[in-house]
Amino acid sequence: MRHRHVSLLGSAFAAAILSTAAVAPAAAAPAEAALAAVSGPVVADSYIAVLKPGADTARAGSLTGRHGAGLRTVFATGLRGCAVQGSAPAARRIAA
């Protein structure tokens, strides 16, 4: 009985370690949001980054600058986000 109990604890411990190891690299990578495709005419390197709920739109200028993009417009009602001029990876990081 004791051997079985120790074996179960060992298995649970191993599972916890393996699941933590699998999640750790994903958590360390910078977050990026998905980009939505549109139909019709588009402006090259222009994106609308939708911010997370509760995000402070007043920080949009520093956020876009930090990611190497230019701020065009800030949206604070209805849609909380900003129009940015920059690369697709920069737009994803701003929206994340």
C-alpha positions as a Markdown table, in Angstrom:
| # | Residue | x | y | z |
|---|---|---|---|---|
| 1 | Met | 0.0 | 0.0 | 0.0 |
| 2 | Arg | 2.8 | 2.4 | 0.9 |
| 3 | His | 4.6 | 1.6 | -2.3 |
| 4 | Arg | 1.5 | 2.4 | -4.4 |
| 5 | His | 1.0 | 5.7 | -2.5 |
| 6 | Val | 4.6 | 6.8 | -3.2 |
| 7 | Ser | 4.2 | 5.7 | -6.8 |
| 8 | Leu | 1.1 | 7.9 | -7.3 |
| 9 | Leu | 2.8 | 10.9 | -5.7 |
| 10 | Gly | 5.8 | 10.4 | -7.9 |
| 11 | Ser | 3.5 | 10.3 | -11.0 |
| 12 | Ala | 1.6 | 13.4 | -9.9 |
| 13 | Phe | 4.9 | 15.2 | -9.3 |
| 14 | Ala | 6.3 | 14.2 | -12.7 |
| 15 | Ala | 3.1 | 15.3 | -14.4 |
| 16 | Ala | 3.2 | 18.7 | -12.7 |
| 17 | Ile | 6.8 | 19.3 | -13.7 |
| 18 | Leu | 6.2 | 18.3 | -17.3 |
| 19 | Ser | 3.1 | 20.5 | -17.6 |
| 20 | Thr | 5.0 | 23.5 | -16.1 |
| 21 | Ala | 7.9 | 22.9 | -18.5 |
| 22 | Ala | 5.5 | 22.9 | -21.5 |
| 23 | Val | 3.8 | 26.1 | -20.5 |
| 24 | Ala | 7.0 | 28.1 | -19.5 |
| 25 | Pro | 8.4 | 28.7 | -23.0 |
| 26 | Ala | 5.0 | 29.9 | -24.2 |
| 27 | Ala | 4.7 | 32.4 | -21.3 |
| 28 | Ala | 8.2 | 33.7 | -22.0 |
| 29 | Ala | 7.4 | 34.6 | -25.6 |
| 30 | Pro | 6.1 | 38.1 | -26.3 |
| 31 | Ala | 2.3 | 38.1 | -26.8 |
| 32 | Glu | 0.9 | 38.9 | -30.2 |
| 33 | Ala | -2.7 | 39.4 | -31.2 |
| 34 | Ala | -4.2 | 38.0 | -34.3 |
| 35 | Leu | -4.8 | 40.3 | -37.3 |
| 36 | Ala | -8.1 | 40.2 | -39.1 |
| 37 | Ala | -8.3 | 40.1 | -42.8 |
| 38 | Val | -10.4 | 42.6 | -44.7 |
| 39 | Ser | -11.7 | 42.8 | -48.2 |
| 40 | Gly | -11.5 | 45.8 | -50.4 |
| 41 | Pro | -8.9 | 48.5 | -50.6 |
| 42 | Val | -6.3 | 48.7 | -47.8 |
| 43 | Val | -3.6 | 51.1 | -46.8 |
| 44 | Ala | -0.2 | 49.4 | -46.6 |
| 45 | Asp | 1.2 | 49.1 | -43.1 |
| 46 | Ser | -1.9 | 50.6 | -41.5 |
| 47 | Tyr | -3.7 | 48.7 | -38.7 |
| 48 | Ile | -6.3 | 49.3 | -36.0 |
| 49 | Ala | -5.0 | 47.8 | -32.8 |
| 50 | Val | -7.8 | 46.9 | -30.4 |
| 51 | Leu | -6.6 | 47.1 | -26.8 |
| 52 | Lys | -7.6 | 44.7 | -24.1 |
| 53 | Pro | -10.5 | 45.6 | -21.9 |
| 54 | Gly | -9.5 | 48.1 | -19.2 |
| 55 | Ala | -6.3 | 49.2 | -21.1 |
| 56 | Asp | -5.6 | 52.9 | -20.7 |
| 57 | Thr | -5.9 | 54.5 | -24.2 |
| 58 | Ala | -3.9 | 57.5 | -22.9 |
| 59 | Arg | -0.8 | 55.2 | -23.1 |
| 60 | Ala | -1.3 | 54.5 | -26.9 |
| 61 | Gly | 1.4 | 57.0 | -27.9 |
| 62 | Ser | 4.1 | 55.4 | -25.7 |
| 63 | Leu | 2.9 | 51.9 | -26.6 |
| 64 | Thr | 3.1 | 52.5 | -30.4 |
| 65 | Gly | 6.5 | 54.2 | -30.0 |
| 66 | Arg | 7.9 | 51.3 | -28.0 |
| 67 | His | 7.0 | 48.9 | -30.7 |
| 68 | Gly | 8.4 | 51.0 | -33.6 |
| 69 | Ala | 5.0 | 52.2 | -35.0 |
| 70 | Gly | 3.4 | 55.6 | -35.5 |
| 71 | Leu | 0.2 | 56.6 | -33.8 |
| 72 | Arg | -2.5 | 57.9 | -36.1 |
| 73 | Thr | -5.7 | 58.1 | -34.1 |
| 74 | Val | -6.8 | 56.9 | -30.6 |
| 75 | Phe | -10.3 | 55.4 | -30.2 |
| 76 | Ala | -11.6 | 55.6 | -26.6 |
| 77 | Thr | -15.4 | 55.0 | -27.0 |
| 78 | Gly | -17.1 | 52.1 | -28.7 |
| 79 | Leu | -13.8 | 50.6 | -29.8 |
| 80 | Arg | -10.9 | 51.0 | -27.4 |
| 81 | Gly | -7.7 | 51.0 | -29.5 |
| 82 | Cys | -5.7 | 53.0 | -31.9 |
| 83 | Ala | -4.9 | 53.3 | -35.6 |
| 84 | Val | -1.2 | 52.7 | -36.2 |
| 85 | Gln | 1.3 | 53.0 | -39.0 |
| 86 | Gly | 3.9 | 50.2 | -38.9 |
| 87 | Ser | 4.6 | 46.6 | -39.5 |
| 88 | Ala | 2.2 | 43.7 | -38.9 |
| 89 | Pro | 4.3 | 42.3 | -36.0 |
| 90 | Ala | 4.3 | 45.7 | -34.3 |
| 91 | Ala | 0.5 | 46.0 | -34.7 |
| 92 | Arg | 0.1 | 42.5 | -33.1 |
| 93 | Arg | 2.3 | 43.4 | -30.1 |
| 94 | Ile | 0.4 | 46.7 | -29.6 |
| 95 | Ala | -2.9 | 44.9 | -29.5 |
| 96 | Ala | -1.7 | 42.1 | -27.3 |
